[in-house]
Short mmCIF file of C-alpha atoms in Angstrom, two decimals:
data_model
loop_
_atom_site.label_atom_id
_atom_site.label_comp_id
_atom_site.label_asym_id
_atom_site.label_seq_id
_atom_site.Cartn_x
_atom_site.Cartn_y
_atom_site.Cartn_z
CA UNK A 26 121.96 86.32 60.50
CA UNK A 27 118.94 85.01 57.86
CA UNK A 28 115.61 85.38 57.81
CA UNK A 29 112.96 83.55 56.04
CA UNK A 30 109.46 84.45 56.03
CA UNK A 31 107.85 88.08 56.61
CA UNK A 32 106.57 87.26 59.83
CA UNK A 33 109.98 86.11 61.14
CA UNK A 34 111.98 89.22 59.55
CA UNK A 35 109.22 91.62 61.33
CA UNK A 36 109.72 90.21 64.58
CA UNK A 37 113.63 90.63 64.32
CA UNK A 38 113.84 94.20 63.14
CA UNK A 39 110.88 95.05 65.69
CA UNK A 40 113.13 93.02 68.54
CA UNK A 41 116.12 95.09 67.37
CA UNK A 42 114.69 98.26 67.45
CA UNK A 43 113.11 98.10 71.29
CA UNK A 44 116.72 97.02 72.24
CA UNK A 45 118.19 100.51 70.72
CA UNK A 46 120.28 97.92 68.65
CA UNK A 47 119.60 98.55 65.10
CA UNK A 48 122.60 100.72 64.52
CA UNK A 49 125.00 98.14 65.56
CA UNK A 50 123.23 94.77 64.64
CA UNK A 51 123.13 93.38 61.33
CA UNK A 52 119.70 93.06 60.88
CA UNK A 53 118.13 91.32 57.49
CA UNK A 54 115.55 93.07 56.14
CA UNK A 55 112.16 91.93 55.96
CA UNK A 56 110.80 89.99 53.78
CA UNK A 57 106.88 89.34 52.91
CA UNK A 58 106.79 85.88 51.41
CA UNK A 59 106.93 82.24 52.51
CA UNK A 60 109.74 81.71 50.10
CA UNK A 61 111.63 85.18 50.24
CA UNK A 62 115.15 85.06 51.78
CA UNK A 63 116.83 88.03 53.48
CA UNK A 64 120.04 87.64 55.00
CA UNK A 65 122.41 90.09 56.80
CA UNK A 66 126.22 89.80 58.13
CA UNK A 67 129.10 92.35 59.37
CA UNK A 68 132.04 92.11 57.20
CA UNK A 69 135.03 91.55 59.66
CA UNK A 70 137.70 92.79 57.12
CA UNK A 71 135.93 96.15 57.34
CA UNK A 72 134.66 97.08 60.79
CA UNK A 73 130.83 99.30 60.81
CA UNK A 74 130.34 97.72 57.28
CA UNK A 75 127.21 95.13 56.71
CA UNK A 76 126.46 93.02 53.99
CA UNK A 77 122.91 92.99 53.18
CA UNK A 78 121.07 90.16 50.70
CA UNK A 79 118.26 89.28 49.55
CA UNK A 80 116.08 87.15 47.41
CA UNK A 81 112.31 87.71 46.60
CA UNK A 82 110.31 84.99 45.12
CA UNK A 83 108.30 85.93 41.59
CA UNK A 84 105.43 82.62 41.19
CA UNK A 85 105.89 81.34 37.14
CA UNK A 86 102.24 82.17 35.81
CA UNK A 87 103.02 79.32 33.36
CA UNK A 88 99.90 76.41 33.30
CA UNK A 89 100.92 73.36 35.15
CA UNK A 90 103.81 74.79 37.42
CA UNK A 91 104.39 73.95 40.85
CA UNK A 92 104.00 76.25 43.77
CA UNK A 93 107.57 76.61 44.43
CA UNK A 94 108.45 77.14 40.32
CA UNK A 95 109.25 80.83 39.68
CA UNK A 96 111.94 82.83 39.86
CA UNK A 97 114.02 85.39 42.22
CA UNK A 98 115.04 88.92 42.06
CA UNK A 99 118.63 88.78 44.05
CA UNK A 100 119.43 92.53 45.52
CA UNK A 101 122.84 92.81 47.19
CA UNK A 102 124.39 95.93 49.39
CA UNK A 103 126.52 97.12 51.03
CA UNK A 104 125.53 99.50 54.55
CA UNK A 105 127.66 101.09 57.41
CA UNK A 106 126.38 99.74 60.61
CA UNK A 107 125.45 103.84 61.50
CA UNK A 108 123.68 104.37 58.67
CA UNK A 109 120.42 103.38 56.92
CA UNK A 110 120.72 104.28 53.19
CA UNK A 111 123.39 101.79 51.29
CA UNK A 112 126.96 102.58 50.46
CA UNK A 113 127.29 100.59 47.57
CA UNK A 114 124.55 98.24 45.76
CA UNK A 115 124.08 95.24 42.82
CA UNK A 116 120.47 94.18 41.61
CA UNK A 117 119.87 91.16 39.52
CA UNK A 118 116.16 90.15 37.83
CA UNK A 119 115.44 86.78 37.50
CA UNK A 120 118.64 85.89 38.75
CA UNK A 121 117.76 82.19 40.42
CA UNK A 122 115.03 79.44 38.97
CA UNK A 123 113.39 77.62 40.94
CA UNK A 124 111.22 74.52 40.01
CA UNK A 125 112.01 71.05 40.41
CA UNK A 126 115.37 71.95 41.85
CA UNK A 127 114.33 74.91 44.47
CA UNK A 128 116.39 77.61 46.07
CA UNK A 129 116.66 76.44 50.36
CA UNK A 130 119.40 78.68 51.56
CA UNK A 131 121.34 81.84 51.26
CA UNK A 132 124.33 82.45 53.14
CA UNK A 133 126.94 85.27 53.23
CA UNK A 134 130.73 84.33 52.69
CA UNK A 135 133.53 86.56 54.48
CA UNK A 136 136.52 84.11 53.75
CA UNK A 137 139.78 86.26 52.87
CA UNK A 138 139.23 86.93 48.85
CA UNK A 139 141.99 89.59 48.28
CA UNK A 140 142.34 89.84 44.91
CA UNK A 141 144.81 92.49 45.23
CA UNK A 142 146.36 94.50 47.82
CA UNK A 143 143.76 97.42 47.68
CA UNK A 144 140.28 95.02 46.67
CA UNK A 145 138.55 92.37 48.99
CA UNK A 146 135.87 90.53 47.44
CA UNK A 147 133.07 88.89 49.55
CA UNK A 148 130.93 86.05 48.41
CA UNK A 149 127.50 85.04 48.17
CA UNK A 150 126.47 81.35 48.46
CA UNK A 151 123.16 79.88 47.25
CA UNK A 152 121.90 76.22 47.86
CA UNK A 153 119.61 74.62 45.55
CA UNK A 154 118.03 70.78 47.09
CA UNK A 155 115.16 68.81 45.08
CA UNK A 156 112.30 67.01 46.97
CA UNK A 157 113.25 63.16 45.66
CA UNK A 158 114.55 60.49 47.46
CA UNK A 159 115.45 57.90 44.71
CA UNK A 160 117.26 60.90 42.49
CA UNK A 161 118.51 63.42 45.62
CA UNK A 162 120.37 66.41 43.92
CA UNK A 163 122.03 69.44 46.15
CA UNK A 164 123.87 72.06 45.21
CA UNK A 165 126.16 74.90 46.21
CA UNK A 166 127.02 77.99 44.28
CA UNK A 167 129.33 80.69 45.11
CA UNK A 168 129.53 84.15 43.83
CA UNK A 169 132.34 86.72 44.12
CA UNK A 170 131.59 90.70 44.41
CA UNK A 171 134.03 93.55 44.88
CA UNK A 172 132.64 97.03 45.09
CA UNK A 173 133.38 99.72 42.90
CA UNK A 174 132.18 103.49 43.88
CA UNK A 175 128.71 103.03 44.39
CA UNK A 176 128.50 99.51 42.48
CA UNK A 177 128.77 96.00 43.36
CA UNK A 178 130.10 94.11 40.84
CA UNK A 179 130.10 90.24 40.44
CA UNK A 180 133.26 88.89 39.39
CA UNK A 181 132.88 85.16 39.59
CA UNK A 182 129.65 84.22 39.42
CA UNK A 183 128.04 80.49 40.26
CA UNK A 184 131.06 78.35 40.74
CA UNK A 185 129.51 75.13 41.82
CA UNK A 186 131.29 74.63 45.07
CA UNK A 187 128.83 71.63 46.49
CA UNK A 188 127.05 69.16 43.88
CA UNK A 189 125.10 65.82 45.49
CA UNK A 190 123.35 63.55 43.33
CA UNK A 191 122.67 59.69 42.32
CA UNK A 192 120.01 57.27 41.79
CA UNK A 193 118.19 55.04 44.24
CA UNK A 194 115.86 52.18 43.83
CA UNK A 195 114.66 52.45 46.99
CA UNK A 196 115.56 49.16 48.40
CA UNK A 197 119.59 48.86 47.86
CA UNK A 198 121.09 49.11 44.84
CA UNK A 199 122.06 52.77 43.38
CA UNK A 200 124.72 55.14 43.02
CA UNK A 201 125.69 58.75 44.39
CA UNK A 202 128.33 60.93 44.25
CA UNK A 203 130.21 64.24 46.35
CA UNK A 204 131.65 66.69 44.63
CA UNK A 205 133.23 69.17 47.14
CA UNK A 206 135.35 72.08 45.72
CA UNK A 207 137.73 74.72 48.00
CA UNK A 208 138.94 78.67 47.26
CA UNK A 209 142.37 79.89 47.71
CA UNK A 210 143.95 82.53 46.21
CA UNK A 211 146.88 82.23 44.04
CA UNK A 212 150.51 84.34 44.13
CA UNK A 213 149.80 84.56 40.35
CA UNK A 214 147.50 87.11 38.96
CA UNK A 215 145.91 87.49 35.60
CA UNK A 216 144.64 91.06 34.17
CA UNK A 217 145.71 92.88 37.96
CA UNK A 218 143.70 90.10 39.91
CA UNK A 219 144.80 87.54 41.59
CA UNK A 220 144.47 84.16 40.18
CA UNK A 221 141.96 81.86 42.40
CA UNK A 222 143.01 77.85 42.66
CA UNK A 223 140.25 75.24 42.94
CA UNK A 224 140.65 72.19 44.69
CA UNK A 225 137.86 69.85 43.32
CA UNK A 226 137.42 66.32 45.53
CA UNK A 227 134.42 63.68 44.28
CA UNK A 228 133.49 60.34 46.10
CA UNK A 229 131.61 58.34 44.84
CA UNK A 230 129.42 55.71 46.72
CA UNK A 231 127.88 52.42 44.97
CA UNK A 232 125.19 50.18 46.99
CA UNK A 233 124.65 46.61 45.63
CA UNK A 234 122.96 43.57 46.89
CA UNK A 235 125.83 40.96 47.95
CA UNK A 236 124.05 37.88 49.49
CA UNK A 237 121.29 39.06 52.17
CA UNK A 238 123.54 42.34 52.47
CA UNK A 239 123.44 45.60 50.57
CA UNK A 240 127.28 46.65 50.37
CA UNK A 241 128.48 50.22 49.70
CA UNK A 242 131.59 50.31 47.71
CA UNK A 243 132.99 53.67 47.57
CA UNK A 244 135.81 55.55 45.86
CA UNK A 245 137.89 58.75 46.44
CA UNK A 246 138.99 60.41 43.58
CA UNK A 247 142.42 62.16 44.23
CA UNK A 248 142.01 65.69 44.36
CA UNK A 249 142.37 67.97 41.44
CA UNK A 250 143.68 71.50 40.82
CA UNK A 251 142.54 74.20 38.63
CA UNK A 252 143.81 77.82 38.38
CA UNK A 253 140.98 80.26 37.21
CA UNK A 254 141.98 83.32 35.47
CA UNK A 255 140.58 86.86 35.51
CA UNK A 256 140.01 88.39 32.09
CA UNK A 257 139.34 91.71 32.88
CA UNK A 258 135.88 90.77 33.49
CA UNK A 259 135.19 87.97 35.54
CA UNK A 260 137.07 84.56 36.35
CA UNK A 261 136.84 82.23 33.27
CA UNK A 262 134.98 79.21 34.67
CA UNK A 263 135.94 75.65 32.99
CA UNK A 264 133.14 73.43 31.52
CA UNK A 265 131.42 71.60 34.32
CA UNK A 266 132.59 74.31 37.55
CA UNK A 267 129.72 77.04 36.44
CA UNK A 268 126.07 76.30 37.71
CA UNK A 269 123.24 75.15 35.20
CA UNK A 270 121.21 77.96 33.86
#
């Protein structure tokens, strides 16, 4: 379940709590600003356990900046579905920038990431979009986090997962590409965790002017396979796979 927008995440909680619900919904928490995000899902690997995110919006005070340029505070936690205070907790300043390319979604990822027999990671995906049709751009990032004690602790951290961009002249002629890339774990492991394999697929689409038609001539690159390794740390992230700061 997301919210976005105070107003919205006020009505939810207050619709929750007539019902007698709260203590088994997953209910985001609210948030006050037009472009906050709050967003709130039951892990099914753990039963009575939530995942709880959020994402508040800090305006740049910088001369000249847009109304959407700024940056967000990401909090992350962990709560059982009887309880109000958090388990387990992560909080990152200035985590996302927004600007030209703004933040539009957060979503919660429950996909099996057993890293080894005992630890379970869970991932969080962000989606950046820009405002321009003649140079679109979109893109996915996905962060892993296991939880230690009373910590949640990122362990791969903005692995571009979805990537959309091209140029457009606005009549016909341009070019765009797709870049879609898949999780699985691996039977190898590196440093006690699991080893994750990437599957990385691109098309790419070209539109040119062929008589009184415009033509799109498109390719499918095969797909290609990369093994990440942990290092102790985090999962060592290749030159192109890791978001743009």
């Amino acid at each position: 379940m997301t919210v976005k927008s105070g107003v919205v995440g006020w009505v939810a909680l207050c619709g929750a709590l007539m019902a007698g619900q709260v203590l088994a919904d997953c209910v985001p928490a609210p948030v006050i600003g037009d472009l906050d995000f709050s967003v709130c899902k039951q892990w099914p690997a753990y039963p009575g356990l939530n995942i709880s995110a959020d994402a508040k919006f800090e305006r740049s005070s910088v001369p000249g900046g847009t109304d959407t340029s700024g940056t967000y505070d990401f909090n992350l936690s962990l709560i059982k579905s009887d309880q109000t205070e958090p388990v387990a907790t992560y909080h990152q300043a200035s985590a996302f920038f927004s600007g030209g390319v703004a933040l539009r979604d957060l979503s919660l990822d429950t996909a099996r990431y057993k890293l080894t027999p005992e630890v379970r990671a869970f991932g969080v995906r962000v989606q950046f979009t820009n405002a321009s049709r003649l140079n679109p751009l979109e893109e996915t990032h996905l962060s892993l986090y296991v939880r230690e004690g009373d910590k949640l602790r990122p362990v791969l951290s903005q692995l571009v997962v979805y990537e959309y961009g091209g140029e457009w002249d606005g009549d016909c002629a341009g070019e765009r590409y797709e870049t879609t890339r898949t999780v699985e774990i691996a039977k190898t492991s590196s440093h006690g965790y699991a080893d994750l394999i990437i599957k990385t697929k691109t098309t790419g689409t070209t539109n040119v002017v062929e008589g009184d038609t415009c033509e799109d001539k498109i390719s499918v690159s095969s797909p290609e396979l990369t093994t990440l390794h942990y290092d102790g740390k985090s999962y060592v992230l290749p030159k192109g796979f890791k978001a743009t700061e």
